[in-house]
Amino acid sequence: MAKPEPVPVAAAYTSRSRFGLAIRRFRSNPLALLGTFLLAGLLLVAIFGPMLWHYGFTEITPDLSQPPSWLHPLGTDTLGRDMLALVMRGMQQSLLIAGTVALIATVIGTLVGVMSGYFGGLVDASLMRLVDLVLTIPTIALAAFLGNTMSNSGVSWLGLSLVLGALFWTSVARLVRGVSLSLRELPYIKASRVMGAGHARIMLRHMIPNVADHIIVATALLVGVAILSETGLSFLGFGVRPPDTSLGLLIANAQTAVLTRPWMFYAPGLLIIMIVLSINYVGEGLRDAFNPKANPTNPLIEHRARYKAETNVPAPPANGLVNLTSFSVRFPGADRPAVDNVDLSIARGEVLALVGESGSGKSLTSLALAGLLPIGAMQSGRVSFDGQDMGGLDFQHWRAFRGRRIATILQDPSTSLNPVLTIGAQFEESFRIAGDISTAEARRRAIELMTLMAIRDPQSRLEQYPHQMSGGIRQRIVIAMAMIHNPDLIIADEPTTALDVTVQAQVLDALRIAREKTNAAMLFITHDLALVAGIADRVAVMRAGRIVEQQDVFSLFSAPRDPYTTRLLSLAPRLGEAVTTNPAQPVSTSAQPLLTVENLSRQFLRPRSRTIKGGDRVVHALRNVSFDLNAGETLGIVGESGSGKTTMLSTILGLHKPTAGRVLFEGVDLGRASPAARRAASRSMSVVFQDPYTSLDPRMTVRDLLLEPAQIHGATSDVETRARAMLDRVRLPMASLDRYPHEFSGGQRQRIAIARSLMLDPKLVVLDEPVSALDVSIQQDIIALLGELKRDFGVAYLLVAHDLAIVAELSDRIGVMLGGEMVELGTAEQVVHRPIHAYTRSLLDAVPIPDPVIERDRLARRAAELISA
Amino acid sequence: MLTLIGRRLLNSIGILLVSTFVVYILVAMAGDPLAEMRERQPPIPENVIQAEAQRLGLDQPVVLRYVTWLGGVVQGDFGPSVKPNQNIGQELAPRVGVTLRLVTVAIVIATLLALIAGTAAALFRNRPADHFISTSAFILIALPSFWLAVLLKQLGIAINKAANARIFFTVGDVSVPAPQQFLPLMADMAGHLILPTIVLAMIHYASWSRYQRTAVVESLSSDHVRFAVLRGLSRGRIIRSHVMRPALIPIVTVVALDLPALFSGAVITETVFQWRGMGGFLLESIANRDANAVMAWLLVAAIAVVFFNLLADIFYALIDPRVRYGQA
């Protein structure tokens, strides 16, 4: 049953836009505040000072070259002019010009940058060449020449601003373009395009508001640069000219007077420094406020400072390799400890699986074992390894354990290896930590280990860089590195989560081999209970920082004690059951299909490079895919990464054009349809993307998000009522309407995305991995909700996912994709129980079974098959 | 690698061609170089002005003038100057070396300093060393280069006076007359370089060190550094191969992008220290509205920028295998 999660509704809770949050962060930054006040003060002086001060800046007094006094607080110059009046006038000029320059540069830069980033391709290439071109010109030279020739009597401030602005826009353009390029690929922009929004609408409503923070920061910093350039030009005599004055000109006049009349030199100089400094602090403050980064970690610093020694902790049991006793981790400001009084032990050679959903504290527990808790974490309790207390060890002492006795495997193999070093070099440095070893010997042993990990052609892998190999191979290399020093403990932190299911099976095999060869104990951390069945001896289930249950694997699966474990077990998808519970849908075959895909193909050209030339550059992302989808039917498409399933969706949704073939929606060929017909079709078609964090525009409230499809298509009926009804259908409270996406959890956001997709009563909803970014327990809620909505609204789903179990649960028919081709298409029942294609069988076989007895039996059979084969 | 350089080179030549064309048109349209002549009192006879216009090629359409100018440049002739007896090429050539000396030394010093200070600030993030480096960088960024130049020059003079000896060279790029032997000449040039280099290097070091700090902070929190720590590597090794190497990529970009600004800075610095470099030539040409001379200057600067950018591309390829294999 789809059960809604609590929505943050406190009595005094006021919803804040991201802008509001940024302002709050800005206000808590002392340097930025200081800069703001200083800048405001200087601005006030520049604007009102000349009106209030009793000397004009052109006024010549009889006091020549006077040092500062009550009458002339900053002294006078050689002509007897009051320095304070001059300096205030100079500031006025400098700020006016710099502000105008920044404004001009920002407007041009934003326009060019957004166009360049949004349209990409040829538009981007030519605009960026223009930027390159302007960037080759030293600004000051051209500005001086143009400024000088524009008028005989020096230039007006406006002329100077125009020239400088026309040269400075490039920095803004580059920045905005970079951000826009990445925005363009974000699901919420794509969702808007699928809804049928025009280019102008997308750029104005979605792109510019989302680059606005970057633009504000760039503009602020540009004012500083512009002041320095203007004063520099004036100093050289090509900017502001006498009788008017500028801070640069004042410094030029005082060049030889530094020692004799220092007040003339220091006052304007210090003012420039103060202005630019305050602007830069404001700019940096704004940047930090708009893009709050998660506190960056530094794994090199000592960890002793964070260790709170505790004396009353009972001594750990003598047996066991690893013992955690009353172990807690607490973050300042958090309402509950992230890890709460955990007792855990791992015996020598034992495989302990630590299972939990995100936020359960399982990763923190494993990080503590490797001495890498994040900055700010307070640890208490006792962690011991092989009888030794690990609390308070410094970096040097940890080195005796890391790599040698405790080896770690991280989640994402695409980022855990250094991208700029060869695999061979990384192996070698790992060998060297335990003493000198010759390169030849290191290579020989690395090849041995890689052969053990079933990596083909290990010799040539040594010369390669990580980006040249697939994720599965990278993870097996990481496992090989873990084996180097025969560790006592291997920590594997979600080692297969980032991998495809067929690759996952290979990596799990590699882990088993590594464990057998080294005889190490293993801490296997995962969110997927099914994975555990085949590998663990003992399982600990974590929830909200506590261990709720700890049992040997067979008892845990057969007789779970804690209700949470029972629930997790019930959620673990069982393929066979999923299909049989699916009522056979009577599908009308007589009527015209809702969606027809005919021989759809799509090719890409890989960028030219040394290793890829000519015909090899063509990538066939999609080859001759054909299928029909009837009204009210659910077609599930399964495929691993690189199977072409995403390309197929994008092509059907019209995000890119097919190389060959047709997509017919209600009989209309979308590829050849007029823009009006396409728009009409986009009304009956909507999409829910994978990542609920990026598929909703963060600058829009839920109301704006839900109303957008109606606004695009000019719906006249009462859309607000409809929005409320839809929100109710997805079980979110009405109070959600005025909130922003960031105030919701992942599952709630996905509900909003689903509500939006149903706003215009579509006939087809495309679901692109709708649950794979969510926790297991939430996945089931969303799947139940989707099933319910389908029955009530009679929509057809085109569901794409990598997880066969999820597809099987929702689909009437299933298509299997491999290498851009549809290798099998049949009813769900047939594909799951009587697969025809070998790949479908291997896909089904790779799905782990959440039952230790069956799973182990199956693994043993597979191993036997491999040996006999 | 060679094909990469070749492609970049072709690309650069294209950019240079278009850029010179645009700038030529801009400069030609910016004003009449003979305006001052026309307004002179007593009036100069019309035929003299006509002859001058003819000598400078002003009677021809601007596109044709560009083609003629380009043809000349290829053969080493930068066109006629407003000053009748000045040969732009001969005047500019020795100055180019003087300015490049200043710019190159400043780049090298500023980059090295930025690498060290930025990395140190990131490694000691939010600790006293970082606060010191970051604050001083902020102040240096806010310093106008000309103000710093004047200040250092006057300080140098003051120190020389106080010590009653020439400790700092405050005028010119080399003594007049210049020493004849090689080693004393080098020492003399190096002495003259000190103060201007400090000015130019400091200003750019400051902003580059900020970028380097950001890059290292980011690099430090990347997965592969965490993995390197978990593999048990030593601190020094992690910093050198796992933190610094990937963090070199952004700094190379920043330095390459900042080169035109460095040339602008060099103009100011040279002016203050009265060097006979490209800066003086530019200012004089601008004052004379000598379009061809300004064009020659811009061309040299643009070529230098393009050349340094090419160097940056080569650095990229050396640092990052993904660039080398054409997949980034």
CSV table of N, CA, C and O in Angstrom, one decimal, chain B residues 169-248:
chain,number,residue,atom,x,y,z
B,169,PHE,N,67.5,48.6,-9.2
B,169,PHE,CA,67.4,49.3,-10.4
B,169,PHE,C,66.0,49.8,-10.6
B,169,PHE,O,65.0,49.0,-10.5
B,170,THR,N,65.7,51.1,-10.7
B,170,THR,CA,64.4,51.6,-10.8
B,170,THR,C,64.0,52.1,-12.1
B,170,THR,O,62.9,52.5,-12.4
B,171,VAL,N,65.0,52.2,-13.0
B,171,VAL,CA,64.7,52.8,-14.3
B,171,VAL,C,65.3,51.9,-15.4
B,171,VAL,O,66.4,51.5,-15.3
B,172,GLY,N,64.5,51.6,-16.4
B,172,GLY,CA,65.0,51.0,-17.6
B,172,GLY,C,65.1,49.5,-17.5
B,172,GLY,O,64.9,48.9,-16.4
B,173,ASP,N,65.3,48.8,-18.6
B,173,ASP,CA,65.4,47.3,-18.6
B,173,ASP,C,66.8,46.9,-18.6
B,173,ASP,O,67.1,45.7,-18.3
B,174,VAL,N,67.8,47.8,-18.9
B,174,VAL,CA,69.2,47.4,-18.8
B,174,VAL,C,69.9,48.7,-18.7
B,174,VAL,O,69.4,49.8,-19.0
B,175,SER,N,71.1,48.6,-18.1
B,175,SER,CA,71.9,49.9,-17.9
B,175,SER,C,72.3,50.5,-19.2
B,175,SER,O,72.4,49.8,-20.2
B,176,VAL,N,72.5,51.8,-19.2
B,176,VAL,CA,73.0,52.5,-20.4
B,176,VAL,C,74.4,53.1,-20.0
B,176,VAL,O,74.5,53.9,-19.1
B,177,PRO,N,75.5,52.7,-20.7
B,177,PRO,CA,75.6,51.7,-21.7
B,177,PRO,C,75.5,50.3,-21.1
B,177,PRO,O,75.9,50.1,-20.0
B,178,ALA,N,75.0,49.3,-21.9
B,178,ALA,CA,74.9,48.0,-21.4
B,178,ALA,C,76.3,47.3,-21.3
B,178,ALA,O,77.1,47.6,-22.1
B,179,PRO,N,76.5,46.4,-20.3
B,179,PRO,CA,77.7,45.7,-20.2
B,179,PRO,C,78.0,44.9,-21.5
B,179,PRO,O,77.0,44.4,-22.1
B,180,GLN,N,79.2,44.7,-21.8
B,180,GLN,CA,79.5,44.0,-23.1
B,180,GLN,C,79.6,42.5,-22.9
B,180,GLN,O,79.1,41.8,-23.8
B,181,GLN,N,80.2,42.0,-21.8
B,181,GLN,CA,80.3,40.6,-21.7
B,181,GLN,C,79.0,39.9,-21.4
B,181,GLN,O,78.1,40.6,-20.9
B,182,PHE,N,78.9,38.7,-21.6
B,182,PHE,CA,77.6,38.0,-21.5
B,182,PHE,C,77.1,37.9,-20.0
B,182,PHE,O,76.0,38.3,-19.7
B,183,LEU,N,78.0,37.4,-19.1
B,183,LEU,CA,77.6,37.3,-17.7
B,183,LEU,C,77.2,38.6,-17.0
B,183,LEU,O,76.1,38.6,-16.5
B,184,PRO,N,78.0,39.6,-17.1
B,184,PRO,CA,77.6,40.9,-16.5
B,184,PRO,C,76.3,41.4,-17.1
B,184,PRO,O,75.4,42.0,-16.4
B,185,LEU,N,76.1,41.2,-18.4
B,185,LEU,CA,74.9,41.6,-19.1
B,185,LEU,C,73.7,40.9,-18.5
B,185,LEU,O,72.7,41.6,-18.2
B,186,MET,N,73.8,39.6,-18.3
B,186,MET,CA,72.7,38.8,-17.8
B,186,MET,C,72.4,39.3,-16.4
B,186,MET,O,71.2,39.5,-16.0
B,187,ALA,N,73.5,39.5,-15.6
B,187,ALA,CA,73.3,40.0,-14.2
B,187,ALA,C,72.6,41.3,-14.2
B,187,ALA,O,71.7,41.6,-13.4
B,188,ASP,N,73.0,42.2,-15.1
B,188,ASP,CA,72.4,43.5,-15.1
B,188,ASP,C,70.9,43.5,-15.5
B,188,ASP,O,70.1,44.1,-14.9
B,189,MET,N,70.6,42.6,-16.5
B,189,MET,CA,69.2,42.5,-16.9
B,189,MET,C,68.4,41.9,-15.7
B,189,MET,O,67.3,42.4,-15.5
B,190,ALA,N,69.0,40.9,-15.1
B,190,ALA,CA,68.2,40.3,-14.0
B,190,ALA,C,68.0,41.3,-12.9
B,190,ALA,O,66.9,41.4,-12.3
B,191,GLY,N,69.0,42.2,-12.6
B,191,GLY,CA,68.8,43.2,-11.6
B,191,GLY,C,67.7,44.2,-11.9
B,191,GLY,O,66.8,44.5,-11.1
B,192,HIS,N,67.6,44.5,-13.2
B,192,HIS,CA,66.5,45.4,-13.6
B,192,HIS,C,65.2,44.7,-13.6
B,192,HIS,O,64.2,45.4,-13.5
B,193,LEU,N,65.2,43.4,-13.7
B,193,LEU,CA,63.9,42.7,-13.7
B,193,LEU,C,63.3,42.7,-12.4
B,193,LEU,O,62.0,42.5,-12.3
B,194,ILE,N,64.1,42.8,-11.3
B,194,ILE,CA,63.5,42.4,-10.0
B,194,ILE,C,62.2,43.1,-9.7
B,194,ILE,O,61.1,42.5,-9.5
B,195,LEU,N,62.2,44.5,-9.6
B,195,LEU,CA,61.0,45.2,-9.2
B,195,LEU,C,59.8,45.0,-10.1
B,195,LEU,O,58.8,44.6,-9.7
B,196,PRO,N,60.0,45.2,-11.4
B,196,PRO,CA,58.9,45.0,-12.3
B,196,PRO,C,58.3,43.6,-12.2
B,196,PRO,O,57.1,43.4,-12.3
B,197,THR,N,59.2,42.6,-12.1
B,197,THR,CA,58.7,41.2,-12.0
B,197,THR,C,57.8,41.0,-10.8
B,197,THR,O,56.8,40.3,-10.8
B,198,ILE,N,58.3,41.6,-9.6
B,198,ILE,CA,57.5,41.5,-8.4
B,198,ILE,C,56.1,42.0,-8.6
B,198,ILE,O,55.1,41.3,-8.3
B,199,VAL,N,56.0,43.2,-9.3
B,199,VAL,CA,54.7,43.8,-9.5
B,199,VAL,C,53.8,42.8,-10.3
B,199,VAL,O,52.7,42.5,-9.9
B,200,LEU,N,54.3,42.4,-11.5
B,200,LEU,CA,53.5,41.7,-12.4
B,200,LEU,C,53.2,40.3,-11.8
B,200,LEU,O,52.1,39.8,-12.0
B,201,ALA,N,54.2,39.7,-11.2
B,201,ALA,CA,54.0,38.3,-10.7
B,201,ALA,C,53.0,38.3,-9.5
B,201,ALA,O,52.1,37.5,-9.4
B,202,MET,N,53.2,39.3,-8.6
B,202,MET,CA,52.3,39.3,-7.4
B,202,MET,C,50.9,39.4,-7.8
B,202,MET,O,50.0,38.6,-7.2
B,203,ILE,N,50.6,40.3,-8.6
B,203,ILE,CA,49.1,40.6,-9.0
B,203,ILE,C,48.5,39.3,-9.5
B,203,ILE,O,47.4,38.9,-9.1
B,204,HIS,N,49.2,38.6,-10.4
B,204,HIS,CA,48.6,37.4,-11.0
B,204,HIS,C,48.7,36.2,-10.1
B,204,HIS,O,47.9,35.3,-10.1
B,205,TYR,N,49.8,36.1,-9.4
B,205,TYR,CA,50.0,35.0,-8.5
B,205,TYR,C,48.7,34.9,-7.6
B,205,TYR,O,48.2,33.9,-7.3
B,206,ALA,N,48.3,36.1,-7.1
B,206,ALA,CA,47.2,36.1,-6.1
B,206,ALA,C,45.9,35.5,-6.7
B,206,ALA,O,45.4,34.6,-6.0
B,207,SER,N,45.5,35.8,-7.9
B,207,SER,CA,44.2,35.3,-8.4
B,207,SER,C,44.5,33.8,-8.7
B,207,SER,O,43.6,33.0,-8.5
B,208,TRP,N,45.6,33.5,-9.3
B,208,TRP,CA,45.9,32.1,-9.6
B,208,TRP,C,45.9,31.2,-8.4
B,208,TRP,O,45.5,30.0,-8.4
B,209,SER,N,46.4,31.7,-7.3
B,209,SER,CA,46.5,30.8,-6.1
B,209,SER,C,45.1,30.5,-5.6
B,209,SER,O,44.9,29.5,-5.0
B,210,ARG,N,44.2,31.4,-5.8
B,210,ARG,CA,42.8,31.1,-5.4
B,210,ARG,C,42.3,29.9,-6.2
B,210,ARG,O,41.6,29.1,-5.7
B,211,TYR,N,42.5,30.0,-7.5
B,211,TYR,CA,42.0,28.9,-8.4
B,211,TYR,C,42.7,27.6,-7.9
B,211,TYR,O,42.1,26.5,-7.9
B,212,GLN,N,44.0,27.6,-7.7
B,212,GLN,CA,44.7,26.4,-7.3
B,212,GLN,C,44.2,25.9,-6.0
B,212,GLN,O,44.0,24.7,-5.8
B,213,ARG,N,43.8,26.8,-5.1
B,213,ARG,CA,43.3,26.3,-3.8
B,213,ARG,C,42.0,25.6,-4.0
B,213,ARG,O,41.8,24.5,-3.5
B,214,THR,N,41.1,26.2,-4.8
B,214,THR,CA,39.8,25.5,-5.1
B,214,THR,C,40.1,24.1,-5.7
B,214,THR,O,39.4,23.2,-5.4
B,215,ALA,N,41.0,24.1,-6.7
B,215,ALA,CA,41.2,22.8,-7.4
B,215,ALA,C,41.7,21.8,-6.4
B,215,ALA,O,41.3,20.6,-6.5
B,216,VAL,N,42.6,22.2,-5.5
B,216,VAL,CA,43.2,21.2,-4.6
B,216,VAL,C,42.1,20.7,-3.6
B,216,VAL,O,42.0,19.6,-3.3
B,217,VAL,N,41.3,21.7,-3.1
B,217,VAL,CA,40.3,21.3,-2.2
B,217,VAL,C,39.4,20.3,-2.8
B,217,VAL,O,39.0,19.3,-2.2
B,218,GLU,N,39.0,20.5,-4.1
B,218,GLU,CA,38.1,19.6,-4.8
B,218,GLU,C,38.8,18.3,-5.0
B,218,GLU,O,38.3,17.2,-4.8
B,219,SER,N,40.1,18.3,-5.4
B,219,SER,CA,40.9,17.1,-5.6
B,219,SER,C,41.0,16.3,-4.3
B,219,SER,O,40.9,15.1,-4.3
B,220,LEU,N,41.1,17.0,-3.2
B,220,LEU,CA,41.3,16.3,-1.9
B,220,LEU,C,40.0,15.5,-1.6
B,220,LEU,O,40.1,14.5,-0.9
B,221,SER,N,38.9,16.1,-2.0
B,221,SER,CA,37.7,15.3,-1.6
B,221,SER,C,37.2,14.3,-2.6
B,221,SER,O,36.1,13.8,-2.5
B,222,SER,N,38.1,14.1,-3.6
B,222,SER,CA,37.6,13.1,-4.7
B,222,SER,C,37.9,11.7,-4.2
B,222,SER,O,38.7,11.4,-3.3
B,223,ASP,N,37.1,10.8,-4.8
B,223,ASP,CA,37.1,9.4,-4.4
B,223,ASP,C,38.5,8.8,-4.5
B,223,ASP,O,38.9,8.0,-3.7
B,224,HIS,N,39.2,9.2,-5.6
B,224,HIS,CA,40.5,8.4,-5.8
B,224,HIS,C,41.5,8.8,-4.7
B,224,HIS,O,42.4,8.0,-4.4
B,225,VAL,N,41.4,10.0,-4.1
B,225,VAL,CA,42.3,10.4,-3.1
B,225,VAL,C,42.0,9.6,-1.8
B,225,VAL,O,42.9,9.0,-1.1
B,226,ARG,N,40.7,9.4,-1.6
B,226,ARG,CA,40.2,8.6,-0.4
B,226,ARG,C,40.7,7.2,-0.6
B,226,ARG,O,41.2,6.6,0.3
B,227,PHE,N,40.6,6.7,-1.8
B,227,PHE,CA,41.1,5.3,-2.1
B,227,PHE,C,42.6,5.2,-1.9
B,227,PHE,O,43.1,4.2,-1.4
B,228,ALA,N,43.3,6.3,-2.3
B,228,ALA,CA,44.8,6.2,-2.2
B,228,ALA,C,45.1,6.2,-0.7
B,228,ALA,O,46.0,5.4,-0.3
B,229,VAL,N,44.4,6.9,0.1
B,229,VAL,CA,44.6,6.9,1.6
B,229,VAL,C,44.3,5.4,2.1
B,229,VAL,O,45.1,4.9,2.9
B,230,LEU,N,43.2,4.9,1.6
B,230,LEU,CA,42.8,3.6,2.1
B,230,LEU,C,43.8,2.5,1.6
B,230,LEU,O,43.9,1.4,2.2
B,231,ARG,N,44.5,2.8,0.6
B,231,ARG,CA,45.5,1.8,0.1
B,231,ARG,C,46.8,1.9,0.9
B,231,ARG,O,47.7,1.1,0.8
B,232,GLY,N,46.8,2.9,1.8
B,232,GLY,CA,48.0,3.0,2.7
B,232,GLY,C,49.2,3.7,2.1
B,232,GLY,O,50.3,3.5,2.6
B,233,LEU,N,49.0,4.5,1.1
B,233,LEU,CA,50.1,5.3,0.5
B,233,LEU,C,50.5,6.4,1.5
B,233,LEU,O,49.8,6.8,2.4
B,234,SER,N,51.8,6.8,1.3
B,234,SER,CA,52.3,7.9,2.2
B,234,SER,C,51.7,9.2,1.8
B,234,SER,O,51.2,9.4,0.7
B,235,ARG,N,51.7,10.2,2.8
B,235,ARG,CA,51.2,11.5,2.6
B,235,ARG,C,51.8,12.2,1.4
B,235,ARG,O,51.1,12.7,0.5
B,236,GLY,N,53.1,12.1,1.3
B,236,GLY,CA,53.8,12.8,0.3
B,236,GLY,C,53.4,12.3,-1.1
B,236,GLY,O,53.2,13.0,-2.0
B,237,ARG,N,53.4,11.0,-1.2
B,237,ARG,CA,53.0,10.4,-2.5
B,237,ARG,C,51.6,10.7,-2.9
B,237,ARG,O,51.3,11.0,-4.0
B,238,ILE,N,50.7,10.7,-1.9
B,238,ILE,CA,49.3,11.1,-2.2
B,238,ILE,C,49.2,12.5,-2.7
B,238,ILE,O,48.5,12.8,-3.7
B,239,ILE,N,49.9,13.4,-2.0
B,239,ILE,CA,49.8,14.8,-2.4
B,239,ILE,C,50.4,15.0,-3.8
B,239,ILE,O,49.8,15.6,-4.7
B,240,ARG,N,51.6,14.4,-4.0
B,240,ARG,CA,52.2,14.5,-5.3
B,240,ARG,C,51.4,13.9,-6.5
B,240,ARG,O,51.0,14.6,-7.4
B,241,SER,N,51.1,12.6,-6.4
B,241,SER,CA,50.5,12.0,-7.6
B,241,SER,C,49.0,12.0,-7.6
B,241,SER,O,48.5,11.9,-8.7
B,242,HIS,N,48.4,12.1,-6.5
B,242,HIS,CA,46.9,11.9,-6.5
B,242,HIS,C,46.2,13.2,-6.3
B,242,HIS,O,45.1,13.4,-6.7
B,243,VAL,N,46.8,14.2,-5.5
B,243,VAL,CA,46.2,15.5,-5.3
B,243,VAL,C,46.6,16.5,-6.3
B,243,VAL,O,45.9,17.1,-7.0
B,244,MET,N,48.0,16.7,-6.4
B,244,MET,CA,48.5,17.7,-7.3
B,244,MET,C,48.3,17.5,-8.8
B,244,MET,O,47.9,18.4,-9.5
B,245,ARG,N,48.6,16.3,-9.2
B,245,ARG,CA,48.6,16.1,-10.7
B,245,ARG,C,47.2,16.4,-11.3
B,245,ARG,O,47.1,17.1,-12.3
B,246,PRO,N,46.1,15.8,-10.8
B,246,PRO,CA,44.8,16.2,-11.4
B,246,PRO,C,44.5,17.6,-11.2
B,246,PRO,O,43.8,18.2,-12.0
B,247,ALA,N,45.0,18.3,-10.1
B,247,ALA,CA,44.7,19.7,-9.9
B,247,ALA,C,45.5,20.6,-10.8
B,247,ALA,O,45.3,21.8,-10.7
B,248,LEU,N,46.5,20.1,-11.5
B,248,LEU,CA,47.2,21.0,-12.4
B,248,LEU,C,46.4,21.4,-13.6
B,248,LEU,O,46.7,22.4,-14.3
